[in-house]
Amino acid sequence: MSDEPIIKFDKVVKRFGDLTVLNELDFEVKKGEKVSIIGPSGSGKSTVLRILMTLEDINGGVVTVGGEPLWHEKGPDGSLAPASETHLRKMRTQLGMVFQQFNLFPHMTVLRNITEAPVQVLGLSKQEAKQRGEELLELVGLADQAQKYPHQLSGGQQQRVGIARALAMRPNILLFDEPTSALDPELVGEVLNVIGKLAEEHDLTMLLVTHEMRFAREVSDRVCFFDQGRIREEGAPEDLFTDPNEERTREFLQAVLDN
Ligand SMILES: Nc1ncnc2c1ncn2[C@@H]1O[C@H](COP(=O)(O)OP(=O)(O)OP(=O)(O)O)[C@@H](O)[C@H]1O
């Protein structure tokens, strides 16, 4: 891990109508760091990921990815103007996201789900993309499922394809938005195992929104507790989970761990 932040939110404001979801959020992630975001429903956790994926714009502040503003472009005089679609498209290639609902293309085979974007967006040849796709299926333990369609797979297998698909774009940063919350309990483990293996073996920067507290504790370098659009408390998992400073964090952990 380096000290340089690869993601930086500087007083970021996000509103939906009258609702302020991010309230001057300051947040940094270092290169290679594995960070979990936990917190109550509606506290803005998924919004942080969606802003990074350029699926939601921002109403104030600056988001920087890899040292460059995401939602802005620097003019010749150094001033910041709203980003063009070309800039957003370029910036987006640094990030991959694994969604709660998998979001696979239902009419494509597993392998094609993985090769489509590398061919269309990165310009890889079909052969190169296929080779990369097969390696990734191996990594997520699905080498024998390449020619199946998503509906022929279990939820856990579909989510592992979702992870392979995100990795196929070789992102520097991988975002996970509650990747196991749509799964039957018996399928959660296989997905967490794949994510855990990635965290251990790769120097990818990972940002994970999760309700799986035990997993967050195992896999993260740092855990951030979000509350009302800000980070209420953050720290090493062993500190935050065993001896939080804030009463609000304690209440939240008590409530989720009792469940
Ligand atoms: N497109 C939208 N339009 C209007 N309101 C939205 C939109 N997206 C999110 N919100 C609202 O913004 C708030 C924050 O949403 P967000 O999904 O970031 O929360 P969260 O912390 O991830 O919650 P959860 O754990 O329930 O997924 C919620 O109150 C949500 O209803």
Short mmCIF file of C-alpha atoms and ligand atoms in Angstrom, two decimals:
data_model
loop_
_atom_site.label_atom_id
_atom_site.label_comp_id
_atom_site.label_asym_id
_atom_site.label_seq_id
_atom_site.Cartn_x
_atom_site.Cartn_y
_atom_site.Cartn_z
CA MET A 1 0.00 0.00 0.00
CA SER A 2 1.32 3.48 -0.80
CA ASP A 3 0.52 6.68 1.06
CA GLU A 4 -0.83 8.36 -2.01
CA PRO A 5 -4.66 8.58 -2.05
CA ILE A 6 -6.08 6.96 -5.16
CA ILE A 7 -9.58 8.12 -4.21
CA LYS A 8 -10.32 11.43 -2.56
CA PHE A 9 -13.66 13.02 -1.69
CA ASP A 10 -13.17 16.64 -0.73
CA LYS A 11 -16.25 18.18 0.89
CA VAL A 12 -18.52 16.32 -1.51
CA VAL A 13 -22.20 17.16 -1.45
CA LYS A 14 -24.84 14.97 -3.05
CA ARG A 15 -28.53 15.80 -2.97
CA PHE A 16 -31.61 14.08 -4.33
CA GLY A 17 -34.19 16.87 -4.36
CA ASP A 18 -34.45 18.17 -0.78
CA LEU A 19 -32.59 15.20 0.64
CA THR A 20 -28.88 15.75 1.33
CA VAL A 21 -27.30 12.31 1.08
CA LEU A 22 -23.63 13.29 1.29
CA ASN A 23 -22.99 16.23 3.53
CA GLU A 24 -19.56 17.69 2.74
CA LEU A 25 -18.03 14.25 2.83
CA ASP A 26 -14.26 14.02 3.26
CA PHE A 27 -12.96 10.56 2.48
CA GLU A 28 -9.70 9.10 1.22
CA VAL A 29 -8.56 5.67 0.11
CA LYS A 30 -4.89 4.86 -0.42
CA LYS A 31 -3.57 2.89 -3.33
CA GLY A 32 -3.87 -0.82 -2.56
CA GLU A 33 -5.97 -0.24 0.53
CA LYS A 34 -9.00 -2.44 1.28
CA VAL A 35 -11.70 -0.32 2.88
CA SER A 36 -15.14 -1.39 4.07
CA ILE A 37 -17.99 1.05 4.41
CA ILE A 38 -20.62 0.11 6.96
CA GLY A 39 -23.55 2.05 8.35
CA PRO A 40 -27.32 2.31 8.58
CA SER A 41 -29.60 2.10 5.58
CA GLY A 42 -29.81 5.40 3.74
CA SER A 43 -26.52 6.77 5.14
CA GLY A 44 -25.12 7.25 1.62
CA LYS A 45 -22.85 4.20 1.31
CA SER A 46 -23.97 3.07 -2.15
CA THR A 47 -24.09 6.67 -3.32
CA VAL A 48 -20.33 6.95 -2.74
CA LEU A 49 -19.74 3.98 -5.06
CA ARG A 50 -22.23 5.22 -7.65
CA ILE A 51 -20.51 8.61 -7.77
CA LEU A 52 -17.17 6.88 -8.32
CA MET A 53 -18.66 4.80 -11.15
CA THR A 54 -19.99 8.07 -12.66
CA LEU A 55 -23.54 6.74 -12.28
CA GLU A 56 -24.46 9.74 -10.10
CA ASP A 57 -23.08 13.25 -10.40
CA ILE A 58 -22.26 15.52 -7.46
CA ASN A 59 -23.66 18.85 -6.28
CA GLY A 60 -20.59 20.22 -4.55
CA GLY A 61 -16.95 19.54 -3.68
CA VAL A 62 -14.43 17.58 -5.71
CA VAL A 63 -13.85 13.86 -6.21
CA THR A 64 -10.35 12.86 -7.32
CA VAL A 65 -9.40 9.46 -8.72
CA GLY A 66 -5.75 8.64 -9.38
CA GLY A 67 -4.86 12.30 -8.79
CA GLU A 68 -7.28 13.64 -11.42
CA PRO A 69 -10.65 15.24 -10.77
CA LEU A 70 -13.44 12.82 -11.71
CA TRP A 71 -16.45 15.07 -12.15
CA HIS A 72 -14.41 18.07 -13.27
CA GLU A 73 -11.82 18.90 -15.86
CA LYS A 74 -8.95 21.29 -15.28
CA GLY A 75 -8.93 24.23 -17.65
CA PRO A 76 -5.67 25.82 -18.93
CA ASP A 77 -5.75 28.30 -16.02
CA GLY A 78 -6.15 25.43 -13.51
CA SER A 79 -9.82 26.22 -12.80
CA LEU A 80 -12.28 23.34 -12.60
CA ALA A 81 -15.16 23.01 -15.04
CA PRO A 82 -17.77 20.22 -15.18
CA ALA A 83 -16.36 17.11 -16.87
CA SER A 84 -17.21 16.23 -20.46
CA GLU A 85 -18.55 12.79 -21.40
CA THR A 86 -15.14 11.98 -22.94
CA HIS A 87 -13.38 12.76 -19.65
CA LEU A 88 -15.87 10.66 -17.67
CA ARG A 89 -15.47 7.74 -20.06
CA LYS A 90 -11.68 7.88 -19.73
CA MET A 91 -11.80 8.11 -15.93
CA ARG A 92 -14.33 5.27 -15.68
CA THR A 93 -11.81 2.76 -17.06
CA GLN A 94 -9.89 2.95 -13.77
CA LEU A 95 -12.82 1.52 -11.84
CA GLY A 96 -14.85 -1.67 -11.82
CA MET A 97 -17.97 -2.42 -9.84
CA VAL A 98 -19.67 -5.54 -8.59
CA PHE A 99 -23.38 -4.91 -8.10
CA GLN A 100 -25.80 -6.29 -5.55
CA GLN A 101 -28.06 -7.72 -8.29
CA PHE A 102 -25.17 -9.05 -10.46
CA ASN A 103 -26.44 -7.12 -13.56
CA LEU A 104 -25.27 -9.79 -16.01
CA PHE A 105 -26.52 -9.70 -19.61
CA PRO A 106 -29.16 -12.48 -19.64
CA HIS A 107 -28.89 -13.24 -23.38
CA MET A 108 -25.09 -13.74 -23.34
CA THR A 109 -23.10 -16.75 -22.19
CA VAL A 110 -20.99 -16.45 -19.07
CA LEU A 111 -17.82 -16.07 -21.14
CA ARG A 112 -19.36 -13.47 -23.43
CA ASN A 113 -20.53 -11.49 -20.38
CA ILE A 114 -16.86 -11.22 -19.45
CA THR A 115 -15.36 -10.63 -22.91
CA GLU A 116 -17.89 -8.11 -24.23
CA ALA A 117 -16.54 -4.95 -22.58
CA PRO A 118 -12.81 -5.72 -23.11
CA VAL A 119 -13.55 -6.15 -26.83
CA GLN A 120 -15.94 -3.21 -27.20
CA VAL A 121 -14.33 -0.73 -24.82
CA LEU A 122 -10.65 -1.70 -24.60
CA GLY A 123 -10.37 -2.92 -28.18
CA LEU A 124 -8.95 -6.36 -27.28
CA SER A 125 -9.13 -9.00 -30.01
CA LYS A 126 -11.75 -11.71 -29.45
CA GLN A 127 -8.96 -14.21 -28.86
CA GLU A 128 -7.21 -12.05 -26.24
CA ALA A 129 -10.51 -11.35 -24.49
CA LYS A 130 -11.39 -15.05 -24.50
CA GLN A 131 -8.06 -15.98 -22.96
CA ARG A 132 -8.43 -13.29 -20.29
CA GLY A 133 -12.03 -14.41 -19.66
CA GLU A 134 -11.04 -18.05 -19.23
CA GLU A 135 -8.25 -17.13 -16.80
CA LEU A 136 -10.70 -15.10 -14.75
CA LEU A 137 -13.30 -17.87 -14.73
CA GLU A 138 -10.58 -20.13 -13.40
CA LEU A 139 -9.80 -17.56 -10.70
CA VAL A 140 -13.43 -17.45 -9.52
CA GLY A 141 -13.79 -21.25 -9.77
CA LEU A 142 -16.13 -21.34 -12.76
CA ALA A 143 -13.92 -22.60 -15.58
CA ASP A 144 -16.49 -25.26 -16.46
CA GLN A 145 -19.42 -22.85 -16.72
CA ALA A 146 -18.18 -20.65 -19.59
CA GLN A 147 -20.85 -21.64 -22.10
CA LYS A 148 -23.81 -21.48 -19.72
CA TYR A 149 -26.28 -18.60 -19.56
CA PRO A 150 -26.75 -16.62 -16.33
CA HIS A 151 -30.18 -18.16 -15.59
CA GLN A 152 -28.56 -21.61 -15.54
CA LEU A 153 -26.31 -20.58 -12.63
CA SER A 154 -26.96 -20.14 -8.91
CA GLY A 155 -26.90 -16.62 -7.47
CA GLY A 156 -23.47 -17.24 -5.95
CA GLN A 157 -22.10 -18.38 -9.30
CA GLN A 158 -23.68 -15.39 -11.05
CA GLN A 159 -22.03 -13.06 -8.59
CA ARG A 160 -18.66 -14.73 -9.17
CA VAL A 161 -19.17 -14.08 -12.89
CA GLY A 162 -19.93 -10.46 -11.92
CA ILE A 163 -16.56 -10.29 -10.18
CA ALA A 164 -14.74 -11.84 -13.16
CA ARG A 165 -16.49 -9.41 -15.47
CA ALA A 166 -15.38 -6.42 -13.43
CA LEU A 167 -11.79 -7.73 -13.28
CA ALA A 168 -11.68 -8.28 -17.05
CA MET A 169 -11.37 -4.53 -17.52
CA ARG A 170 -8.22 -4.56 -15.35
CA PRO A 171 -9.41 -1.76 -13.10
CA ASN A 172 -7.11 -0.19 -10.51
CA ILE A 173 -10.01 0.11 -8.13
CA LEU A 174 -12.73 -2.45 -7.51
CA LEU A 175 -15.99 -1.40 -5.88
CA PHE A 176 -18.38 -3.86 -4.28
CA ASP A 177 -21.93 -2.78 -3.51
CA GLU A 178 -23.33 -5.24 -0.98
CA PRO A 179 -22.23 -8.13 -3.19
CA THR A 180 -23.85 -10.83 -1.07
CA SER A 181 -27.07 -9.22 0.06
CA ALA A 182 -29.19 -10.70 -2.76
CA LEU A 183 -27.91 -14.22 -2.08
CA ASP A 184 -29.40 -17.09 -0.13
CA PRO A 185 -27.36 -17.49 3.06
CA GLU A 186 -25.76 -20.77 1.95
CA LEU A 187 -24.31 -19.06 -1.15
CA VAL A 188 -22.72 -16.11 0.63
CA GLY A 189 -19.55 -17.98 1.62
CA GLU A 190 -18.40 -18.85 -1.90
CA VAL A 191 -18.61 -15.20 -2.98
CA LEU A 192 -16.86 -13.92 0.14
CA ASN A 193 -14.11 -16.50 -0.42
CA VAL A 194 -13.44 -15.13 -3.90
CA ILE A 195 -13.39 -11.54 -2.65
CA GLY A 196 -11.15 -12.52 0.25
CA LYS A 197 -8.73 -14.25 -2.12
CA LEU A 198 -8.60 -11.17 -4.33
CA ALA A 199 -7.94 -8.97 -1.34
CA GLU A 200 -5.13 -11.19 -0.18
CA GLU A 201 -3.40 -11.87 -3.47
CA HIS A 202 -3.79 -8.65 -5.45
CA ASP A 203 -2.69 -5.10 -4.88
CA LEU A 204 -6.03 -3.83 -6.19
CA THR A 205 -7.61 -1.01 -4.26
CA MET A 206 -10.92 -2.33 -2.91
CA LEU A 207 -13.88 -0.42 -1.56
CA LEU A 208 -16.60 -2.59 -0.16
CA VAL A 209 -20.06 -1.63 1.05
CA THR A 210 -21.24 -4.52 3.15
CA HIS A 211 -23.53 -5.74 5.89
CA GLU A 212 -21.25 -8.72 6.49
CA MET A 213 -19.49 -7.44 9.59
CA ARG A 214 -17.40 -10.52 10.18
CA PHE A 215 -16.13 -10.40 6.63
CA ALA A 216 -15.43 -6.65 6.80
CA ARG A 217 -13.38 -7.34 9.86
CA GLU A 218 -11.36 -10.08 8.20
CA VAL A 219 -10.68 -8.49 4.86
CA SER A 220 -10.31 -4.75 5.47
CA ASP A 221 -7.34 -2.59 6.34
CA ARG A 222 -9.79 0.06 7.49
CA VAL A 223 -13.50 0.26 8.25
CA CYS A 224 -15.53 3.47 7.88
CA PHE A 225 -18.79 3.87 9.73
CA PHE A 226 -21.09 6.13 7.72
CA ASP A 227 -23.91 8.02 9.34
CA GLN A 228 -26.03 10.73 7.73
CA GLY A 229 -23.76 11.26 4.76
CA ARG A 230 -20.51 11.55 6.65
CA ILE A 231 -17.93 9.30 8.21
CA ARG A 232 -18.83 9.19 11.87
CA GLU A 233 -15.91 6.96 12.82
CA GLU A 234 -13.16 5.04 11.05
CA GLY A 235 -10.28 2.85 12.05
CA ALA A 236 -8.60 -0.51 11.92
CA PRO A 237 -11.23 -3.27 12.09
CA GLU A 238 -9.92 -4.66 15.37
CA ASP A 239 -10.38 -1.24 17.03
CA LEU A 240 -13.66 -0.19 15.46
CA PHE A 241 -15.39 -3.50 16.01
CA THR A 242 -14.16 -4.18 19.52
CA ASP A 243 -13.87 -0.74 21.05
CA PRO A 244 -15.55 2.02 19.03
CA ASN A 245 -15.15 5.58 20.27
CA GLU A 246 -18.60 6.78 19.31
CA GLU A 247 -21.82 5.78 20.98
CA ARG A 248 -23.56 5.83 17.57
CA THR A 249 -21.11 3.26 16.18
CA ARG A 250 -21.58 1.10 19.25
CA GLU A 251 -25.39 1.18 18.85
CA PHE A 252 -25.17 0.31 15.17
CA LEU A 253 -22.81 -2.61 15.76
CA GLN A 254 -24.92 -3.87 18.61
CA ALA A 255 -28.02 -3.80 16.42
CA VAL A 256 -26.46 -5.60 13.44
CA LEU A 257 -24.54 -8.13 15.49
CA ASP A 258 -27.68 -9.03 17.47
CA ASN A 259 -29.46 -9.84 14.22
N1 LIG B 1 -31.80 8.12 -7.54
C1 LIG B 1 -32.28 8.50 -6.33
N2 LIG B 1 -33.30 9.36 -6.23
C2 LIG B 1 -33.77 9.75 -5.02
N3 LIG B 1 -33.27 9.35 -3.85
C3 LIG B 1 -32.24 8.48 -3.88
C4 LIG B 1 -31.69 8.01 -5.12
N4 LIG B 1 -30.67 7.16 -4.84
C5 LIG B 1 -30.58 7.11 -3.49
N5 LIG B 1 -31.53 7.90 -2.91
C6 LIG B 1 -31.71 8.11 -1.46
O1 LIG B 1 -30.48 8.51 -0.92
C7 LIG B 1 -30.28 7.95 0.39
C8 LIG B 1 -28.95 7.25 0.42
O2 LIG B 1 -28.99 6.12 -0.45
P1 LIG B 1 -27.83 5.03 -0.51
O3 LIG B 1 -28.31 3.98 -1.46
O4 LIG B 1 -26.54 5.68 -0.78
O5 LIG B 1 -27.86 4.51 0.97
P2 LIG B 1 -27.12 3.27 1.62
O6 LIG B 1 -26.40 3.78 2.82
O7 LIG B 1 -26.33 2.54 0.59
O8 LIG B 1 -28.36 2.40 2.10
P3 LIG B 1 -28.66 0.82 2.03
O9 LIG B 1 -27.80 0.19 3.07
O10 LIG B 1 -30.11 0.75 2.37
O11 LIG B 1 -28.37 0.37 0.63
C9 LIG B 1 -31.48 7.07 0.64
O12 LIG B 1 -32.38 7.78 1.45
C10 LIG B 1 -32.06 6.81 -0.73
O13 LIG B 1 -33.45 6.63 -0.67
#
